[in-house]
Amino acid sequence: QRAPLHPLDQFRAFQAMRDKGMGEEEIAAAFFVAVAVVKQRLRLASVSPVLHDAYVEEQLTLDQLMAFTVNPDRERQEQVWEAIRQGYNRQPYEIRRMLTEGAVRASDKRAQFVGVDAYVEAGGEVLNDLFQSDDGGWLQDASLLDMLVAEKLRETADTVAAEGFKWVETFVDLPYAHLYGLRRLTGDQPELKPEQEAARDALLAEQERIEAEFAAAEEFSDEADARMGEIETALEELDGRPEVFEPAEVAIAGAFVSIGPDGRVRIDRGYVRREDEPPVVETELAPETEEARAQ
């Protein structure tokens, strides 16, 4: 029997085969390991040689070394290593926290609102951790993300303003007491169109069918769970259609556009500021007659 390779030796062997043009599947087959192991070991190529040496000298554990792969910036890796090498807290989670400081989690509602694909298409970089679940990783360029968020909020605000509202304000998070001093208009929710009614009935029927199919199971399959989420979102859009207000009221009212906790746009329409309230017209009362005063 052969003793297993040291992880760093394994990485170097994998890297040599990769340099010869072999794919990850071929390397995995040659060493009788899982493809995931090959991907993880090759990820160690992003770690500074200074940290490789520290690992060989047993100043770092393998888990700690792997934690450094979350950020490919070797200069930053060495800075973090210098910061923690004399300290007591050298846990992998602390290393990851320091290396992703200032980045935005992909699970953040701003990232969900814009979409990670749109962020990457705009030139943004995503840091991922191959060694543990990272909920989609970290978006490295927070300023780019904020710019994309502002642009998408403004596009939505322009669409809402086209409905005739006097003003539209945009926020990532609605400020505390943002409705103070505002009057809420009362409107009517429009009836569903025939095609919308048919679509709603079809969604409800599909929802019932999926629930019945998995009634005896402990949980939905991944595909069914994803589809149930899509159905719920579609039903919310149909049932949450905006109220319709009188045109004269819309002309003096405004709306707030923000991001909900789930990363979807939130639009609150129909609020009137005090200074936009129509003037109260006082009607002159007719003088009382002698007969009325007598009564």
mmCIF file of C-alpha atoms in Angstrom:
data_model
loop_
_atom_site.group_PDB
_atom_site.id
_atom_site.type_symbol
_atom_site.label_atom_id
_atom_site.label_comp_id
_atom_site.label_asym_id
_atom_site.label_seq_id
_atom_site.Cartn_x
_atom_site.Cartn_y
_atom_site.Cartn_z
ATOM 1 C CA GLN A 1 0.000 0.000 0.000
ATOM 2 C CA ARG A 2 1.106 3.534 -0.728
ATOM 3 C CA ALA A 3 0.841 6.282 1.874
ATOM 4 C CA PRO A 4 -1.385 9.162 0.688
ATOM 5 C CA LEU A 5 0.407 12.226 -0.616
ATOM 6 C CA HIS A 6 0.819 15.236 1.642
ATOM 7 C CA PRO A 7 -1.845 17.772 0.558
ATOM 8 C CA LEU A 8 0.793 20.223 -0.659
ATOM 9 C CA ASP A 9 2.608 17.493 -2.590
ATOM 10 C CA GLN A 10 -0.759 16.446 -3.959
ATOM 11 C CA PHE A 11 -1.393 20.002 -5.098
ATOM 12 C CA ARG A 12 2.002 20.181 -6.821
ATOM 13 C CA ALA A 13 1.416 16.857 -8.569
ATOM 14 C CA PHE A 14 -2.036 17.978 -9.725
ATOM 15 C CA GLN A 15 -0.639 21.324 -10.866
ATOM 16 C CA ALA A 16 2.133 19.612 -12.886
ATOM 17 C CA MET A 17 -0.471 17.492 -14.677
ATOM 18 C CA ARG A 18 -2.651 20.547 -15.277
ATOM 19 C CA ASP A 19 0.348 22.353 -16.806
ATOM 20 C CA LYS A 20 0.670 19.427 -19.231
ATOM 21 C CA GLY A 21 -2.874 20.075 -20.410
ATOM 22 C CA MET A 22 -4.772 17.424 -18.451
ATOM 23 C CA GLY A 23 -8.302 18.184 -17.296
ATOM 24 C CA GLU A 24 -9.624 17.882 -13.757
ATOM 25 C CA GLU A 25 -11.511 14.665 -14.539
ATOM 26 C CA GLU A 26 -8.379 13.074 -16.004
ATOM 27 C CA ILE A 27 -6.300 14.068 -12.973
ATOM 28 C CA ALA A 28 -8.938 12.711 -10.611
ATOM 29 C CA ALA A 29 -8.994 9.392 -12.471
ATOM 30 C CA ALA A 30 -5.193 9.140 -12.418
ATOM 31 C CA PHE A 31 -5.044 9.577 -8.638
ATOM 32 C CA PHE A 32 -8.300 7.761 -7.822
ATOM 33 C CA VAL A 33 -9.767 10.812 -6.074
ATOM 34 C CA ALA A 34 -12.946 12.798 -6.526
ATOM 35 C CA VAL A 35 -12.986 15.701 -8.974
ATOM 36 C CA ALA A 36 -13.898 17.980 -6.047
ATOM 37 C CA VAL A 37 -10.609 17.073 -4.357
ATOM 38 C CA VAL A 38 -8.698 18.035 -7.502
ATOM 39 C CA LYS A 39 -10.517 21.377 -7.695
ATOM 40 C CA GLN A 40 -9.807 22.107 -4.048
ATOM 41 C CA ARG A 41 -6.130 21.201 -4.273
ATOM 42 C CA LEU A 42 -5.639 23.234 -7.455
ATOM 43 C CA ARG A 43 -7.229 26.181 -5.676
ATOM 44 C CA LEU A 44 -4.160 26.202 -3.428
ATOM 45 C CA ALA A 45 -2.304 27.675 -6.426
ATOM 46 C CA SER A 46 -3.915 30.996 -5.510
ATOM 47 C CA VAL A 47 -2.231 30.979 -2.097
ATOM 48 C CA SER A 48 1.020 32.889 -1.624
ATOM 49 C CA PRO A 49 4.215 30.765 -1.529
ATOM 50 C CA VAL A 50 4.915 32.431 1.820
ATOM 51 C CA LEU A 51 1.869 30.629 3.210
ATOM 52 C CA HIS A 52 2.848 27.376 1.528
ATOM 53 C CA ASP A 53 6.160 27.570 3.384
ATOM 54 C CA ALA A 54 4.371 28.352 6.659
ATOM 55 C CA TYR A 55 2.204 25.284 6.122
ATOM 56 C CA VAL A 56 5.230 23.048 5.456
ATOM 57 C CA GLU A 57 6.797 24.396 8.665
ATOM 58 C CA GLU A 58 3.537 23.519 10.470
ATOM 59 C CA GLN A 59 2.790 27.113 11.361
ATOM 60 C CA LEU A 60 -0.567 26.687 9.605
ATOM 61 C CA THR A 61 -3.044 23.835 9.489
ATOM 62 C CA LEU A 62 -4.542 22.658 6.204
ATOM 63 C CA ASP A 63 -7.913 24.198 7.147
ATOM 64 C CA GLN A 64 -6.228 27.529 7.792
ATOM 65 C CA LEU A 65 -4.306 27.345 4.512
ATOM 66 C CA MET A 66 -7.508 26.554 2.606
ATOM 67 C CA ALA A 67 -9.209 29.546 4.225
ATOM 68 C CA PHE A 68 -6.717 31.830 2.446
ATOM 69 C CA THR A 69 -7.992 30.669 -0.965
ATOM 70 C CA VAL A 70 -11.150 32.740 -0.556
ATOM 71 C CA ASN A 71 -9.261 35.826 -1.798
ATOM 72 C CA PRO A 72 -6.685 35.400 -4.617
ATOM 73 C CA ASP A 73 -4.910 38.671 -3.711
ATOM 74 C CA ARG A 74 -1.583 37.320 -2.441
ATOM 75 C CA GLU A 75 -0.494 40.639 -1.004
ATOM 76 C CA ARG A 76 -3.667 40.775 1.081
ATOM 77 C CA GLN A 77 -3.153 37.129 2.116
ATOM 78 C CA GLU A 78 0.316 37.948 3.432
ATOM 79 C CA GLN A 79 -1.022 41.007 5.257
ATOM 80 C CA VAL A 80 -3.640 38.863 7.015
ATOM 81 C CA TRP A 81 -1.017 36.232 7.827
ATOM 82 C CA GLU A 82 1.221 38.858 9.425
ATOM 83 C CA ALA A 83 -1.758 40.171 11.394
ATOM 84 C CA ILE A 84 -2.746 36.787 12.841
ATOM 85 C CA ARG A 85 0.532 34.893 13.146
ATOM 86 C CA GLN A 86 1.346 36.426 16.533
ATOM 87 C CA GLY A 87 -2.236 36.350 17.784
ATOM 88 C CA TYR A 88 -4.455 33.735 19.342
ATOM 89 C CA ASN A 89 -7.449 33.845 16.989
ATOM 90 C CA ARG A 90 -6.258 31.996 13.899
ATOM 91 C CA GLN A 91 -9.479 30.134 13.213
ATOM 92 C CA PRO A 92 -10.337 29.600 9.506
ATOM 93 C CA TYR A 93 -13.556 31.635 9.857
ATOM 94 C CA GLU A 94 -11.552 34.620 11.159
ATOM 95 C CA ILE A 95 -9.147 34.346 8.218
ATOM 96 C CA ARG A 96 -12.078 34.284 5.792
ATOM 97 C CA ARG A 97 -13.694 37.247 7.541
ATOM 98 C CA MET A 98 -10.538 39.338 7.270
ATOM 99 C CA LEU A 99 -9.995 38.404 3.615
ATOM 100 C CA THR A 100 -13.575 39.299 2.628
ATOM 101 C CA GLU A 101 -13.788 42.477 4.691
ATOM 102 C CA GLY A 102 -15.568 45.153 2.673
ATOM 103 C CA ALA A 103 -17.063 42.611 0.256
ATOM 104 C CA VAL A 104 -20.813 41.986 -0.024
ATOM 105 C CA ARG A 105 -22.337 38.534 0.407
ATOM 106 C CA ALA A 106 -24.151 37.190 -2.636
ATOM 107 C CA SER A 107 -27.089 36.554 -0.294
ATOM 108 C CA ASP A 108 -27.309 40.301 0.473
ATOM 109 C CA LYS A 109 -30.553 41.774 -0.811
ATOM 110 C CA ARG A 110 -28.651 44.310 -2.955
ATOM 111 C CA ALA A 111 -26.877 41.472 -4.764
ATOM 112 C CA GLN A 112 -30.162 39.598 -5.201
ATOM 113 C CA PHE A 113 -31.845 42.756 -6.510
ATOM 114 C CA VAL A 114 -29.208 43.384 -9.192
ATOM 115 C CA GLY A 115 -28.360 39.735 -9.838
ATOM 116 C CA VAL A 116 -24.879 38.279 -9.539
ATOM 117 C CA ASP A 117 -24.767 37.601 -13.298
ATOM 118 C CA ALA A 118 -25.444 41.287 -14.051
ATOM 119 C CA TYR A 119 -22.761 42.301 -11.554
ATOM 120 C CA VAL A 120 -20.190 39.987 -13.175
ATOM 121 C CA GLU A 121 -21.204 41.182 -16.654
ATOM 122 C CA ALA A 122 -20.489 44.751 -15.505
ATOM 123 C CA GLY A 123 -16.936 43.708 -14.594
ATOM 124 C CA GLY A 124 -17.383 42.747 -10.950
ATOM 125 C CA GLU A 125 -15.457 39.937 -9.301
ATOM 126 C CA VAL A 126 -16.970 37.263 -7.077
ATOM 127 C CA LEU A 127 -14.919 35.490 -4.437
ATOM 128 C CA ASN A 128 -15.902 31.886 -3.797
ATOM 129 C CA ASP A 129 -14.923 29.349 -1.189
ATOM 130 C CA LEU A 130 -14.485 25.841 -2.567
ATOM 131 C CA PHE A 131 -13.947 24.382 0.871
ATOM 132 C CA GLN A 132 -17.240 25.241 2.532
ATOM 133 C CA SER A 133 -20.698 26.543 1.736
ATOM 134 C CA ASP A 134 -20.464 30.260 1.009
ATOM 135 C CA ASP A 135 -24.075 31.089 -0.030
ATOM 136 C CA GLY A 136 -22.907 32.147 -3.475
ATOM 137 C CA GLY A 137 -19.706 33.869 -2.384
ATOM 138 C CA TRP A 138 -18.768 37.505 -1.901
ATOM 139 C CA LEU A 139 -19.069 40.386 -4.350
ATOM 140 C CA GLN A 140 -15.713 42.099 -4.157
ATOM 141 C CA ASP A 141 -16.559 45.498 -5.685
ATOM 142 C CA ALA A 142 -19.097 47.066 -3.326
ATOM 143 C CA SER A 143 -18.992 50.445 -5.100
ATOM 144 C CA LEU A 144 -19.856 48.831 -8.457
ATOM 145 C CA LEU A 145 -22.724 46.958 -6.817
ATOM 146 C CA ASP A 146 -24.066 50.159 -5.261
ATOM 147 C CA MET A 147 -23.904 51.889 -8.667
ATOM 148 C CA LEU A 148 -25.850 49.049 -10.306
ATOM 149 C CA VAL A 149 -28.411 49.137 -7.487
ATOM 150 C CA ALA A 150 -28.885 52.904 -7.906
ATOM 151 C CA GLU A 151 -29.307 52.534 -11.683
ATOM 152 C CA LYS A 152 -31.906 49.768 -11.364
ATOM 153 C CA LEU A 153 -33.831 51.670 -8.675
ATOM 154 C CA ARG A 154 -33.828 54.777 -10.883
ATOM 155 C CA GLU A 155 -35.116 52.784 -13.876
ATOM 156 C CA THR A 156 -37.978 51.490 -11.762
ATOM 157 C CA ALA A 157 -38.640 54.981 -10.402
ATOM 158 C CA ASP A 158 -38.881 56.368 -13.957
ATOM 159 C CA THR A 159 -41.464 53.700 -14.796
ATOM 160 C CA VAL A 160 -43.505 54.585 -11.706
ATOM 161 C CA ALA A 161 -43.205 58.317 -12.428
ATOM 162 C CA ALA A 162 -44.631 57.665 -15.904
ATOM 163 C CA GLU A 163 -47.866 56.634 -14.165
ATOM 164 C CA GLY A 164 -48.360 60.338 -13.392
ATOM 165 C CA PHE A 165 -47.115 60.656 -9.810
ATOM 166 C CA LYS A 166 -45.742 64.054 -8.789
ATOM 167 C CA TRP A 167 -42.664 62.591 -7.089
ATOM 168 C CA VAL A 168 -40.879 59.261 -6.633
ATOM 169 C CA GLU A 169 -38.153 58.616 -4.058
ATOM 170 C CA THR A 170 -35.757 55.657 -4.106
ATOM 171 C CA PHE A 171 -34.135 53.887 -1.151
ATOM 172 C CA VAL A 172 -32.236 50.675 -0.565
ATOM 173 C CA ASP A 173 -33.863 50.588 2.890
ATOM 174 C CA LEU A 174 -36.914 52.703 3.668
ATOM 175 C CA PRO A 175 -35.960 55.191 6.395
ATOM 176 C CA TYR A 176 -37.628 55.113 9.777
ATOM 177 C CA ALA A 177 -40.888 57.098 9.928
ATOM 178 C CA HIS A 178 -40.760 57.834 6.189
ATOM 179 C CA LEU A 179 -44.559 58.016 6.153
ATOM 180 C CA TYR A 180 -44.770 60.643 8.906
ATOM 181 C CA GLY A 181 -47.031 63.511 7.887
ATOM 182 C CA LEU A 182 -48.190 61.819 4.671
ATOM 183 C CA ARG A 183 -51.754 60.981 3.721
ATOM 184 C CA ARG A 184 -52.374 57.622 2.057
ATOM 185 C CA LEU A 185 -54.716 57.632 -0.897
ATOM 186 C CA THR A 186 -57.503 55.085 -1.053
ATOM 187 C CA GLY A 187 -57.734 53.265 -4.358
ATOM 188 C CA ASP A 188 -59.336 50.232 -5.914
ATOM 189 C CA GLN A 189 -57.526 47.095 -6.991
ATOM 190 C CA PRO A 190 -58.394 46.379 -10.637
ATOM 191 C CA GLU A 191 -60.148 43.169 -11.565
ATOM 192 C CA LEU A 192 -58.030 40.442 -13.097
ATOM 193 C CA LYS A 193 -58.182 40.185 -16.863
ATOM 194 C CA PRO A 194 -59.515 36.871 -18.223
ATOM 195 C CA GLU A 195 -56.031 35.692 -19.188
ATOM 196 C CA GLN A 196 -54.712 36.632 -15.730
ATOM 197 C CA GLU A 197 -57.585 34.778 -14.053
ATOM 198 C CA ALA A 198 -56.813 31.698 -16.157
ATOM 199 C CA ALA A 199 -53.106 31.926 -15.312
ATOM 200 C CA ARG A 200 -53.905 32.223 -11.602
ATOM 201 C CA ASP A 201 -56.187 29.162 -11.705
ATOM 202 C CA ALA A 202 -53.485 27.165 -13.506
ATOM 203 C CA LEU A 203 -50.874 28.148 -10.916
ATOM 204 C CA LEU A 204 -53.148 27.155 -8.024
ATOM 205 C CA ALA A 205 -53.901 23.823 -9.677
ATOM 206 C CA GLU A 206 -50.195 23.132 -10.213
ATOM 207 C CA GLN A 207 -49.477 24.084 -6.609
ATOM 208 C CA GLU A 208 -52.114 21.634 -5.356
ATOM 209 C CA ARG A 209 -50.787 18.891 -7.659
ATOM 210 C CA ILE A 210 -47.216 19.269 -6.346
ATOM 211 C CA GLU A 211 -48.409 19.301 -2.730
ATOM 212 C CA ALA A 212 -50.445 16.132 -3.333
ATOM 213 C CA GLU A 213 -47.533 14.431 -5.093
ATOM 214 C CA PHE A 214 -45.207 15.000 -2.129
ATOM 215 C CA ALA A 215 -47.815 14.652 0.622
ATOM 216 C CA ALA A 216 -46.261 11.408 1.875
ATOM 217 C CA ALA A 217 -42.671 12.667 1.592
ATOM 218 C CA GLU A 218 -40.848 14.577 4.304
ATOM 219 C CA GLU A 219 -39.875 17.364 1.919
ATOM 220 C CA PHE A 220 -40.111 18.479 -1.702
ATOM 221 C CA SER A 221 -37.473 17.520 -4.233
ATOM 222 C CA ASP A 222 -35.100 20.318 -5.279
ATOM 223 C CA GLU A 223 -36.951 20.756 -8.579
ATOM 224 C CA ALA A 224 -40.368 20.805 -6.903
ATOM 225 C CA ASP A 225 -39.173 23.209 -4.214
ATOM 226 C CA ALA A 226 -37.817 25.589 -6.855
ATOM 227 C CA ARG A 227 -41.060 25.390 -8.830
ATOM 228 C CA MET A 228 -43.157 26.052 -5.712
ATOM 229 C CA GLY A 229 -41.093 29.181 -5.134
ATOM 230 C CA GLU A 230 -41.752 30.323 -8.702
ATOM 231 C CA ILE A 231 -45.480 29.695 -8.284
ATOM 232 C CA GLU A 232 -45.626 31.651 -5.025
ATOM 233 C CA THR A 233 -43.804 34.575 -6.650
ATOM 234 C CA ALA A 234 -46.174 34.571 -9.628
ATOM 235 C CA LEU A 235 -49.244 34.440 -7.354
ATOM 236 C CA GLU A 236 -47.915 37.307 -5.258
ATOM 237 C CA GLU A 237 -47.511 39.414 -8.387
ATOM 238 C CA LEU A 238 -51.052 38.648 -9.546
ATOM 239 C CA ASP A 239 -52.648 39.196 -6.122
ATOM 240 C CA GLY A 240 -50.482 42.198 -5.279
ATOM 241 C CA ARG A 241 -51.337 44.253 -8.373
ATOM 242 C CA PRO A 242 -51.235 47.966 -7.557
ATOM 243 C CA GLU A 243 -54.307 49.971 -6.657
ATOM 244 C CA VAL A 244 -55.765 52.408 -9.139
ATOM 245 C CA PHE A 245 -56.256 56.005 -7.990
ATOM 246 C CA GLU A 246 -58.112 58.956 -9.474
ATOM 247 C CA PRO A 247 -55.880 60.876 -11.956
ATOM 248 C CA ALA A 248 -56.357 64.121 -10.012
ATOM 249 C CA GLU A 249 -55.120 62.384 -6.850
ATOM 250 C CA VAL A 250 -52.145 60.801 -8.626
ATOM 251 C CA ALA A 251 -51.071 64.256 -9.824
ATOM 252 C CA ILE A 252 -50.476 65.446 -6.244
ATOM 253 C CA ALA A 253 -49.208 62.161 -4.784
ATOM 254 C CA GLY A 254 -45.941 60.280 -4.844
ATOM 255 C CA ALA A 255 -44.404 56.860 -4.385
ATOM 256 C CA PHE A 256 -41.460 55.134 -2.713
ATOM 257 C CA VAL A 257 -39.296 52.595 -4.559
ATOM 258 C CA SER A 258 -37.087 50.387 -2.387
ATOM 259 C CA ILE A 259 -35.679 46.862 -2.044
ATOM 260 C CA GLY A 260 -37.613 44.312 -0.015
ATOM 261 C CA PRO A 261 -35.953 41.809 2.351
ATOM 262 C CA ASP A 262 -36.154 39.139 -0.367
ATOM 263 C CA GLY A 263 -34.192 41.250 -2.855
ATOM 264 C CA ARG A 264 -37.235 42.123 -4.973
ATOM 265 C CA VAL A 265 -38.317 45.649 -5.776
ATOM 266 C CA ARG A 266 -40.931 47.161 -3.482
ATOM 267 C CA ILE A 267 -43.194 49.983 -4.648
ATOM 268 C CA ASP A 268 -45.417 51.936 -2.237
ATOM 269 C CA ARG A 269 -47.729 54.254 -4.188
ATOM 270 C CA GLY A 270 -50.196 56.960 -3.298
ATOM 271 C CA TYR A 271 -48.827 59.236 -0.549
ATOM 272 C CA VAL A 272 -49.603 62.947 -0.383
ATOM 273 C CA ARG A 273 -47.386 65.505 1.334
ATOM 274 C CA ARG A 274 -48.937 68.253 3.418
ATOM 275 C CA GLU A 275 -47.727 70.989 1.083
ATOM 276 C CA ASP A 276 -49.393 69.239 -1.857
ATOM 277 C CA GLU A 277 -52.798 68.928 -0.251
ATOM 278 C CA PRO A 278 -55.485 70.819 -2.202
ATOM 279 C CA PRO A 279 -56.631 73.999 -0.477
ATOM 280 C CA VAL A 280 -59.766 73.744 1.619
ATOM 281 C CA VAL A 281 -62.521 75.817 0.084
ATOM 282 C CA GLU A 282 -64.686 77.446 2.739
ATOM 283 C CA THR A 283 -68.313 77.810 1.689
ATOM 284 C CA GLU A 284 -70.114 80.951 2.831
ATOM 285 C CA LEU A 285 -73.156 80.149 4.951
ATOM 286 C CA ALA A 286 -76.417 81.860 4.099
ATOM 287 C CA PRO A 287 -77.587 84.345 6.792
ATOM 288 C CA GLU A 288 -80.089 82.945 9.232
ATOM 289 C CA THR A 289 -83.641 84.063 8.884
ATOM 290 C CA GLU A 290 -85.735 85.377 11.760
ATOM 291 C CA GLU A 291 -87.725 82.161 11.651
ATOM 292 C CA ALA A 292 -84.564 79.993 11.898
ATOM 293 C CA ARG A 293 -83.227 82.039 14.827
ATOM 294 C CA ALA A 294 -86.540 81.669 16.573
ATOM 295 C CA GLN A 295 -86.366 77.893 16.252
#
